[in-house]
Amino acid sequence: MAAAGDIRSALDLELVPPAPPPQKKAAPPAVRKPEGISRELFSLIGPSSTTLVAQLAKPRLKQKPNLGQGSKIKWEWRAFKNGARTDSLQLHHWTKASADPNEEYQFAKYNVQPVAYTYSQDEYTRFLEDEEWTKEETDYLMNIVREYDTRWYVILDRYDFPSPKERTMEDIKDRYCAVCRKLIRNRPWAGDDASKNLLMASFNFDKDREVMRKKYVASLEGRTKEQIAEEEALYMEIKRLEQNERRFKRDRDDLLRTIAGIESGLPDIVEDEAALTGMLLDAKRNKRKGGDLDSPATPLLGGSIRRIPTVPKNTAYDLQHCITRTDQTGTTKAAHQPAYLRSFKLPFPKASVAPKVSQTLTELGVSHTRLVMPTHANVALLEGLIDAATSLVETKKVVDKVDYDIQVLKNRLGMQGPATKMEEGEDGMEVDDGNDAEGDIDAEGEDGRAQSVVSTRSARSRKQARRSVSVSSVDTSATVSTRAGTKRQRRN
Amino acid sequence: MSAERVRVRGLNIHRPIIYGNIATVLTPKAREALAATLPDHTHTWTVAVRGAASASDQDTVGGADDLSHFIKRVTFKLHDTYPIPSRNVDKPPFEITETGWGEFEIQIRITFVPDAGEKPITLYHHLKLHPWTATGDPEIPPLDVAIKAGPVHSWQYDELVFSDPFQTFLATLTTHPPTPLVRSRRKPVPFHVSNLPALEASKGGTPEFTAQMEKEEAERLEEARKTVVAEEERWRMKLVEKEKELEQLQKLVAEKAQ
């Protein structure tokens, strides 16, 4: 007796795991006798003979729509407000008189704005540098994409940037998607990995493939009538040849079988060879009986099945024994990692930002030095949290720096009025003196709030802003931009 | 011999343990008994290393599993004022009971069975005698208040991780699977300074470690991360705006300079 699996493998079909045991048979629901058939006949043939039933059952027609009957509906020509509009354009439409006039315009919700990705200078230099694109052009691209709501044909039409290269649609799409992808990948992500990957996938763009596809489409559409006719004729010819070939092969196969039997080999006929080896393997497998039901149903090639007797790889088993498996490839025999306590391996923020990161976390009620349950998963979560906090602290630092630069420039602009250079210097000194006394104490007190998650304005920037007055005028230590600004002033 | 000393590569196996102490104020009777020798001792305490799961039929924290199949010895190093401060415990239960009056750091050294081929692990536990406070800061209440509050528990969950264990050792471990933590809370929550809001939930008897605690901590961490990411998003928007402002200012300065 051949099992279903044997037949399948003989036919070179994929082995499927045996069907789950049939569910407990529910008592057949009492089937109602269809109309148009006598009770005796129905009890004889049962509900299964569908053809009979289908023939005998009366055709069921759709109920006639109830038109024009019932109460009359009144329609009105009414003005309405579209909540999605920013202008105050007033439009009218027909609406049921019974509808609430204050109701929100039902199509307003479809005005969905795509997420506009923006990036800071720092992010640009770190992730988004590209030889083909300048930052200015990338900025322009991101703006125009937002303006025209990712309608690429419109964008391409309006795209007008004095770039050295003519941009094709693929160029701008590719750049836009690449920028978005890189930003998503490198920024801390609030949700789980699956949603991140999903979003990343939505920005996948294969430029070469797209170019190729368009070329194909163009050539397909560009054929002449004669070419199409010729192609079709050729196609029919090929089909015919293939059919002939197949028939010929089958005949030859039959002949060989009748003459030489199963040992004939049949070297040319691929299908049969595969079926044969499949049969042979199957015989082997049957001998080994015991049936690995959970072994993957991969096609067995060459018949050499190596099975290393290791610990069964089974998640339930692993969970029970607290086993985690790591990818073995790549691990060398180098050093053995000694036994450790999970909490020894708690992640630690980078030294440069550690105090601020830990302060941020403390505010959120999380201690990064101790966990209640330092399990593998929780340690990984903590790592993600610390990464996010580090990134936050670094962003704030950059904001502070930019703030400082802005203050410097503002002061410079403010002072470049009628005052002469000498007076400027003196002014600056005075302001500086006045500030240092009270300013520093102030700043010390506020420093705690500087990294506060909830604070809206960093106090450090205020502190720097105060100092900036002196820095800009007295050319001592300062940031690059300050010095550059001062020099320009001197030249002037 | 060499054939058996094969490491199973690419495999980590861990055992959930807890370590910590329970402390109770001495009864007047017990104090009287000690009055002659140690008049200033106020508390009796037990420091222990146990499996994390609690046995349902016992009123102790953890200890459902016997750990002696992989732990050979636990050495507790007490304060130097105790006689023989370094105490070895070679068989379960791995714990020391003593009396005392003050909190101090206890060094705990876990030595594994020779088959493991692992070096001992050293960890530290702060002996906790006085009740926990809402802020987590130490505070010493008068004795009668402490008596009312009941025994003080201070336990830390942790996992002993063995990577690439020897095959024989792995076999030993897998023949003793740890009792899984109970799904959800049925006793008070063990208090931990990293989760101060759980103070109330920690009162009222012997605490127990549960799988729910892990899940809750995961949620706390996830929540915190979401907050941080949202905050960063805000700051980034601000940064982009500021950079635009800066650019304009730079242009202005450049124009003026000409």
PDB file of C-alpha atoms in Angstrom, chain A residues 116 118-123 135 139 143 146 187-193 309-311 317 320-328 331-344 360-361 364-367 369-379 381-382 384-385 388-393 395-396 398-400 402-403 405-407 409-410 412-414 416-417 450 452-458 481 485 488 492, chain B residues 7-17 19 110 112 116-123 125 132 154-165 167 170 173-178 180-181 189-195 197 209-211 213-215 217-254 256-258:
ATOM      1  CA  ALA A 116       7.771  65.295   5.245  1.00  0.00           C
ATOM      2  CA  THR A 118      13.602  66.916   7.200  1.00  0.00           C
ATOM      3  CA  TYR A 119      17.152  66.598   8.303  1.00  0.00           C
ATOM      4  CA  SER A 120      19.724  68.694  10.054  1.00  0.00           C
ATOM      5  CA  GLN A 121      23.093  69.682   8.689  1.00  0.00           C
ATOM      6  CA  ASP A 122      24.685  67.156  10.974  1.00  0.00           C
ATOM      7  CA  GLU A 123      22.484  64.353   9.730  1.00  0.00           C
ATOM      8  CA  LYS A 135      22.887  69.656  -0.149  1.00  0.00           C
ATOM      9  CA  ASP A 139      16.930  70.496   0.026  1.00  0.00           C
ATOM     10  CA  ASN A 143      10.806  70.785  -0.739  1.00  0.00           C
ATOM     11  CA  ARG A 146       6.501  68.010  -0.393  1.00  0.00           C
ATOM     12  CA  ARG A 187      17.016  57.494  13.466  1.00  0.00           C
ATOM     13  CA  PRO A 188      15.791  55.827  16.606  1.00  0.00           C
ATOM     14  CA  TRP A 189      12.485  54.203  15.924  1.00  0.00           C
ATOM     15  CA  ALA A 190       9.605  54.327  18.355  1.00  0.00           C
ATOM     16  CA  GLY A 191       7.750  51.253  17.217  1.00  0.00           C
ATOM     17  CA  ASP A 192       8.867  47.704  16.685  1.00  0.00           C
ATOM     18  CA  ASP A 193      11.225  46.484  14.007  1.00  0.00           C
ATOM     19  CA  PRO A 309      23.021  14.052  16.491  1.00  0.00           C
ATOM     20  CA  THR A 310      22.791  17.277  18.418  1.00  0.00           C
ATOM     21  CA  VAL A 311      20.392  18.674  20.906  1.00  0.00           C
ATOM     22  CA  TYR A 317      12.618  22.864  24.449  1.00  0.00           C
ATOM     23  CA  GLN A 320      12.146  25.293  28.955  1.00  0.00           C
ATOM     24  CA  HIS A 321      15.878  24.963  29.417  1.00  0.00           C
ATOM     25  CA  CYS A 322      16.653  28.655  28.940  1.00  0.00           C
ATOM     26  CA  ILE A 323      18.730  28.065  25.849  1.00  0.00           C
ATOM     27  CA  THR A 324      19.477  30.694  23.260  1.00  0.00           C
ATOM     28  CA  ARG A 325      21.292  29.864  20.096  1.00  0.00           C
ATOM     29  CA  THR A 326      23.557  32.210  18.281  1.00  0.00           C
ATOM     30  CA  ASP A 327      24.676  32.070  14.731  1.00  0.00           C
ATOM     31  CA  GLN A 328      27.608  29.751  14.783  1.00  0.00           C
ATOM     32  CA  THR A 331      32.574  32.535  15.659  1.00  0.00           C
ATOM     33  CA  THR A 332      36.116  31.390  15.757  1.00  0.00           C
ATOM     34  CA  LYS A 333      37.656  29.109  18.254  1.00  0.00           C
ATOM     35  CA  ALA A 334      39.437  32.094  19.728  1.00  0.00           C
ATOM     36  CA  ALA A 335      38.459  32.885  23.273  1.00  0.00           C
ATOM     37  CA  HIS A 336      35.807  31.230  25.298  1.00  0.00           C
ATOM     38  CA  GLN A 337      33.463  33.660  26.925  1.00  0.00           C
ATOM     39  CA  PRO A 338      33.414  32.766  30.598  1.00  0.00           C
ATOM     40  CA  ALA A 339      30.183  32.383  32.488  1.00  0.00           C
ATOM     41  CA  TYR A 340      28.681  35.702  33.499  1.00  0.00           C
ATOM     42  CA  LEU A 341      25.687  37.234  35.144  1.00  0.00           C
ATOM     43  CA  ARG A 342      23.290  38.849  32.712  1.00  0.00           C
ATOM     44  CA  SER A 343      23.412  42.111  34.612  1.00  0.00           C
ATOM     45  CA  PHE A 344      27.179  42.304  34.069  1.00  0.00           C
ATOM     46  CA  THR A 360      17.271  61.804  30.887  1.00  0.00           C
ATOM     47  CA  LEU A 361      16.563  58.215  31.821  1.00  0.00           C
ATOM     48  CA  LEU A 364      11.679  58.868  32.781  1.00  0.00           C
ATOM     49  CA  GLY A 365      11.903  56.681  35.845  1.00  0.00           C
ATOM     50  CA  VAL A 366      14.383  54.257  34.334  1.00  0.00           C
ATOM     51  CA  SER A 367      17.651  53.324  35.916  1.00  0.00           C
ATOM     52  CA  THR A 369      22.531  50.702  35.902  1.00  0.00           C
ATOM     53  CA  ARG A 370      20.073  48.218  37.339  1.00  0.00           C
ATOM     54  CA  LEU A 371      17.137  46.332  35.984  1.00  0.00           C
ATOM     55  CA  VAL A 372      14.475  44.576  37.976  1.00  0.00           C
ATOM     56  CA  MET A 373      14.487  41.626  35.607  1.00  0.00           C
ATOM     57  CA  PRO A 374      17.683  41.683  33.570  1.00  0.00           C
ATOM     58  CA  THR A 375      16.590  39.093  31.044  1.00  0.00           C
ATOM     59  CA  HIS A 376      17.977  38.851  27.552  1.00  0.00           C
ATOM     60  CA  ALA A 377      15.026  40.711  26.062  1.00  0.00           C
ATOM     61  CA  ASN A 378      15.031  43.456  28.653  1.00  0.00           C
ATOM     62  CA  VAL A 379      18.751  44.074  28.302  1.00  0.00           C
ATOM     63  CA  LEU A 381      15.344  46.886  25.218  1.00  0.00           C
ATOM     64  CA  LEU A 382      17.503  48.903  27.564  1.00  0.00           C
ATOM     65  CA  GLY A 384      17.590  50.490  22.450  1.00  0.00           C
ATOM     66  CA  LEU A 385      16.486  53.018  25.015  1.00  0.00           C
ATOM     67  CA  ALA A 388      17.603  56.656  21.639  1.00  0.00           C
ATOM     68  CA  ALA A 389      18.537  58.784  24.632  1.00  0.00           C
ATOM     69  CA  THR A 390      22.080  59.220  23.340  1.00  0.00           C
ATOM     70  CA  SER A 391      20.736  60.356  20.042  1.00  0.00           C
ATOM     71  CA  LEU A 392      18.414  62.796  21.809  1.00  0.00           C
ATOM     72  CA  VAL A 393      21.233  64.267  23.857  1.00  0.00           C
ATOM     73  CA  THR A 395      20.604  66.361  18.891  1.00  0.00           C
ATOM     74  CA  LYS A 396      20.189  68.778  21.759  1.00  0.00           C
ATOM     75  CA  VAL A 398      23.720  70.387  18.065  1.00  0.00           C
ATOM     76  CA  VAL A 399      20.705  72.599  18.733  1.00  0.00           C
ATOM     77  CA  ASP A 400      22.687  74.377  21.415  1.00  0.00           C
ATOM     78  CA  VAL A 402      23.361  76.260  16.310  1.00  0.00           C
ATOM     79  CA  ASP A 403      21.573  78.449  18.832  1.00  0.00           C
ATOM     80  CA  ASP A 405      25.921  80.526  16.354  1.00  0.00           C
ATOM     81  CA  ILE A 406      22.629  82.282  15.744  1.00  0.00           C
ATOM     82  CA  GLN A 407      23.162  84.467  18.786  1.00  0.00           C
ATOM     83  CA  LEU A 409      25.479  86.314  14.245  1.00  0.00           C
ATOM     84  CA  LYS A 410      22.548  88.255  15.641  1.00  0.00           C
ATOM     85  CA  ARG A 412      27.177  90.870  15.078  1.00  0.00           C
ATOM     86  CA  LEU A 413      24.364  92.109  12.914  1.00  0.00           C
ATOM     87  CA  GLY A 414      23.035  94.230  15.705  1.00  0.00           C
ATOM     88  CA  GLN A 416      27.413  96.399  12.858  1.00  0.00           C
ATOM     89  CA  GLY A 417      25.422  99.574  12.906  1.00  0.00           C
ATOM     90  CA  ALA A 450      19.199  71.869  30.421  1.00  0.00           C
ATOM     91  CA  SER A 452      15.440  67.913  30.885  1.00  0.00           C
ATOM     92  CA  VAL A 453      13.242  65.981  28.586  1.00  0.00           C
ATOM     93  CA  VAL A 454      10.342  68.245  29.199  1.00  0.00           C
ATOM     94  CA  SER A 455      12.104  71.573  29.071  1.00  0.00           C
ATOM     95  CA  THR A 456      11.402  73.389  25.880  1.00  0.00           C
ATOM     96  CA  ARG A 457      14.406  75.598  25.739  1.00  0.00           C
ATOM     97  CA  SER A 458      17.866  74.548  26.708  1.00  0.00           C
ATOM     98  CA  SER A 481      31.912  80.378  12.686  1.00  0.00           C
ATOM     99  CA  GLY A 485      32.667  86.217  11.297  1.00  0.00           C
ATOM    100  CA  ARG A 488      35.253  89.235   7.956  1.00  0.00           C
ATOM    101  CA  ASN A 492      35.818  95.298   6.389  1.00  0.00           C
TER     102      ASN A 492
ATOM    103  CA  ARG B   7      31.897  22.414  23.696  1.00  0.00           C
ATOM    104  CA  VAL B   8      28.516  22.915  22.099  1.00  0.00           C
ATOM    105  CA  ARG B   9      29.201  25.987  20.002  1.00  0.00           C
ATOM    106  CA  GLY B  10      26.761  28.726  19.281  1.00  0.00           C
ATOM    107  CA  LEU B  11      24.652  27.965  22.299  1.00  0.00           C
ATOM    108  CA  ASN B  12      23.978  29.965  25.418  1.00  0.00           C
ATOM    109  CA  ILE B  13      22.208  28.462  28.336  1.00  0.00           C
ATOM    110  CA  HIS B  14      21.218  30.445  31.377  1.00  0.00           C
ATOM    111  CA  ARG B  15      19.759  29.759  34.778  1.00  0.00           C
ATOM    112  CA  PRO B  16      17.533  32.294  36.484  1.00  0.00           C
ATOM    113  CA  ILE B  17      18.681  32.969  40.026  1.00  0.00           C
ATOM    114  CA  TYR B  19      20.206  36.716  45.432  1.00  0.00           C
ATOM    115  CA  ILE B 110      29.545  31.477  43.268  1.00  0.00           C
ATOM    116  CA  PHE B 112      30.537  26.158  39.743  1.00  0.00           C
ATOM    117  CA  ALA B 116      31.303  23.361  34.058  1.00  0.00           C
ATOM    118  CA  GLY B 117      34.918  24.419  33.573  1.00  0.00           C
ATOM    119  CA  GLU B 118      33.996  27.966  34.520  1.00  0.00           C
ATOM    120  CA  LYS B 119      35.656  30.405  36.849  1.00  0.00           C
ATOM    121  CA  PRO B 120      33.797  31.553  39.952  1.00  0.00           C
ATOM    122  CA  ILE B 121      31.575  34.605  39.669  1.00  0.00           C
ATOM    123  CA  THR B 122      31.646  37.369  42.240  1.00  0.00           C
ATOM    124  CA  LEU B 123      28.727  39.648  42.932  1.00  0.00           C
ATOM    125  CA  HIS B 125      24.607  42.483  47.651  1.00  0.00           C
ATOM    126  CA  TRP B 132      12.128  50.412  51.838  1.00  0.00           C
ATOM    127  CA  SER B 154      15.754  42.772  49.179  1.00  0.00           C
ATOM    128  CA  TRP B 155      16.196  40.473  46.202  1.00  0.00           C
ATOM    129  CA  GLN B 156      17.764  40.852  42.825  1.00  0.00           C
ATOM    130  CA  TYR B 157      16.815  38.658  39.897  1.00  0.00           C
ATOM    131  CA  ASP B 158      19.611  37.728  37.555  1.00  0.00           C
ATOM    132  CA  GLU B 159      20.591  35.105  35.045  1.00  0.00           C
ATOM    133  CA  LEU B 160      23.724  33.020  35.058  1.00  0.00           C
ATOM    134  CA  VAL B 161      24.744  32.644  31.426  1.00  0.00           C
ATOM    135  CA  PHE B 162      26.995  29.873  30.192  1.00  0.00           C
ATOM    136  CA  SER B 163      28.094  30.241  26.621  1.00  0.00           C
ATOM    137  CA  ASP B 164      29.328  27.309  24.557  1.00  0.00           C
ATOM    138  CA  PRO B 165      28.993  24.881  27.471  1.00  0.00           C
ATOM    139  CA  GLN B 167      28.431  18.781  26.258  1.00  0.00           C
ATOM    140  CA  LEU B 170      24.897  20.955  29.083  1.00  0.00           C
ATOM    141  CA  LEU B 173      21.784  21.369  33.017  1.00  0.00           C
ATOM    142  CA  THR B 174      19.119  20.077  30.673  1.00  0.00           C
ATOM    143  CA  THR B 175      18.270  17.216  32.988  1.00  0.00           C
ATOM    144  CA  HIS B 176      17.388  19.875  35.575  1.00  0.00           C
ATOM    145  CA  PRO B 177      15.212  22.379  33.772  1.00  0.00           C
ATOM    146  CA  PRO B 178      14.397  25.345  36.004  1.00  0.00           C
ATOM    147  CA  PRO B 180       9.365  28.537  35.095  1.00  0.00           C
ATOM    148  CA  LEU B 181       8.272  31.693  36.878  1.00  0.00           C
ATOM    149  CA  VAL B 189       5.965  42.075  44.145  1.00  0.00           C
ATOM    150  CA  PRO B 190       9.638  42.019  45.177  1.00  0.00           C
ATOM    151  CA  PHE B 191      10.653  45.622  45.642  1.00  0.00           C
ATOM    152  CA  HIS B 192      13.449  47.033  43.503  1.00  0.00           C
ATOM    153  CA  VAL B 193      14.974  50.515  43.458  1.00  0.00           C
ATOM    154  CA  SER B 194      14.550  50.586  39.676  1.00  0.00           C
ATOM    155  CA  ASN B 195      10.824  50.350  40.064  1.00  0.00           C
ATOM    156  CA  PRO B 197       6.160  52.881  42.176  1.00  0.00           C
ATOM    157  CA  PHE B 209       9.190  36.798  41.190  1.00  0.00           C
ATOM    158  CA  THR B 210       6.815  36.450  38.261  1.00  0.00           C
ATOM    159  CA  ALA B 211       7.015  36.474  34.494  1.00  0.00           C
ATOM    160  CA  MET B 213       7.399  41.525  36.204  1.00  0.00           C
ATOM    161  CA  GLU B 214       9.579  40.957  33.199  1.00  0.00           C
ATOM    162  CA  LYS B 215       6.789  41.931  30.863  1.00  0.00           C
ATOM    163  CA  GLU B 217       9.606  46.123  32.845  1.00  0.00           C
ATOM    164  CA  ALA B 218       9.744  45.559  29.103  1.00  0.00           C
ATOM    165  CA  GLU B 219       6.697  47.785  28.768  1.00  0.00           C
ATOM    166  CA  ARG B 220       8.278  50.471  30.936  1.00  0.00           C
ATOM    167  CA  LEU B 221      11.412  50.453  28.808  1.00  0.00           C
ATOM    168  CA  GLU B 222       9.416  50.496  25.598  1.00  0.00           C
ATOM    169  CA  GLU B 223       7.303  53.369  26.858  1.00  0.00           C
ATOM    170  CA  ALA B 224      10.378  55.339  27.861  1.00  0.00           C
ATOM    171  CA  ARG B 225      11.928  54.777  24.466  1.00  0.00           C
ATOM    172  CA  LYS B 226       8.809  56.037  22.726  1.00  0.00           C
ATOM    173  CA  THR B 227       8.882  59.176  24.829  1.00  0.00           C
ATOM    174  CA  VAL B 228      12.535  59.737  24.047  1.00  0.00           C
ATOM    175  CA  VAL B 229      12.066  59.207  20.347  1.00  0.00           C
ATOM    176  CA  ALA B 230       9.094  61.550  20.221  1.00  0.00           C
ATOM    177  CA  GLU B 231      11.106  64.138  22.113  1.00  0.00           C
ATOM    178  CA  GLU B 232      13.983  63.769  19.714  1.00  0.00           C
ATOM    179  CA  GLU B 233      11.649  64.223  16.813  1.00  0.00           C
ATOM    180  CA  ARG B 234      10.592  67.546  18.310  1.00  0.00           C
ATOM    181  CA  TRP B 235      14.132  68.653  18.860  1.00  0.00           C
ATOM    182  CA  ARG B 236      15.085  67.697  15.357  1.00  0.00           C
ATOM    183  CA  MET B 237      12.326  69.846  13.927  1.00  0.00           C
ATOM    184  CA  LYS B 238      13.609  72.671  16.043  1.00  0.00           C
ATOM    185  CA  LEU B 239      17.126  72.057  14.840  1.00  0.00           C
ATOM    186  CA  VAL B 240      16.073  72.171  11.219  1.00  0.00           C
ATOM    187  CA  GLU B 241      14.296  75.455  11.818  1.00  0.00           C
ATOM    188  CA  LYS B 242      17.257  76.924  13.636  1.00  0.00           C
ATOM    189  CA  GLU B 243      19.578  75.888  10.879  1.00  0.00           C
ATOM    190  CA  LYS B 244      17.423  77.708   8.396  1.00  0.00           C
ATOM    191  CA  GLU B 245      17.512  80.782  10.567  1.00  0.00           C
ATOM    192  CA  LEU B 246      21.267  80.500  10.847  1.00  0.00           C
ATOM    193  CA  GLU B 247      21.609  80.229   7.115  1.00  0.00           C
ATOM    194  CA  GLN B 248      19.608  83.369   6.607  1.00  0.00           C
ATOM    195  CA  LEU B 249      21.667  85.210   9.157  1.00  0.00           C
ATOM    196  CA  GLN B 250      24.832  84.060   7.488  1.00  0.00           C
ATOM    197  CA  LYS B 251      23.563  85.371   4.195  1.00  0.00           C
ATOM    198  CA  LEU B 252      22.734  88.677   5.822  1.00  0.00           C
ATOM    199  CA  VAL B 253      26.176  88.935   7.337  1.00  0.00           C
ATOM    200  CA  ALA B 254      27.761  88.092   4.035  1.00  0.00           C
ATOM    201  CA  LYS B 256      26.708  93.341   4.855  1.00  0.00           C
ATOM    202  CA  ALA B 257      30.319  92.405   4.631  1.00  0.00           C
ATOM    203  CA  GLN B 258      30.428  93.201   0.954  1.00  0.00           C
TER     204      GLN B 258
END
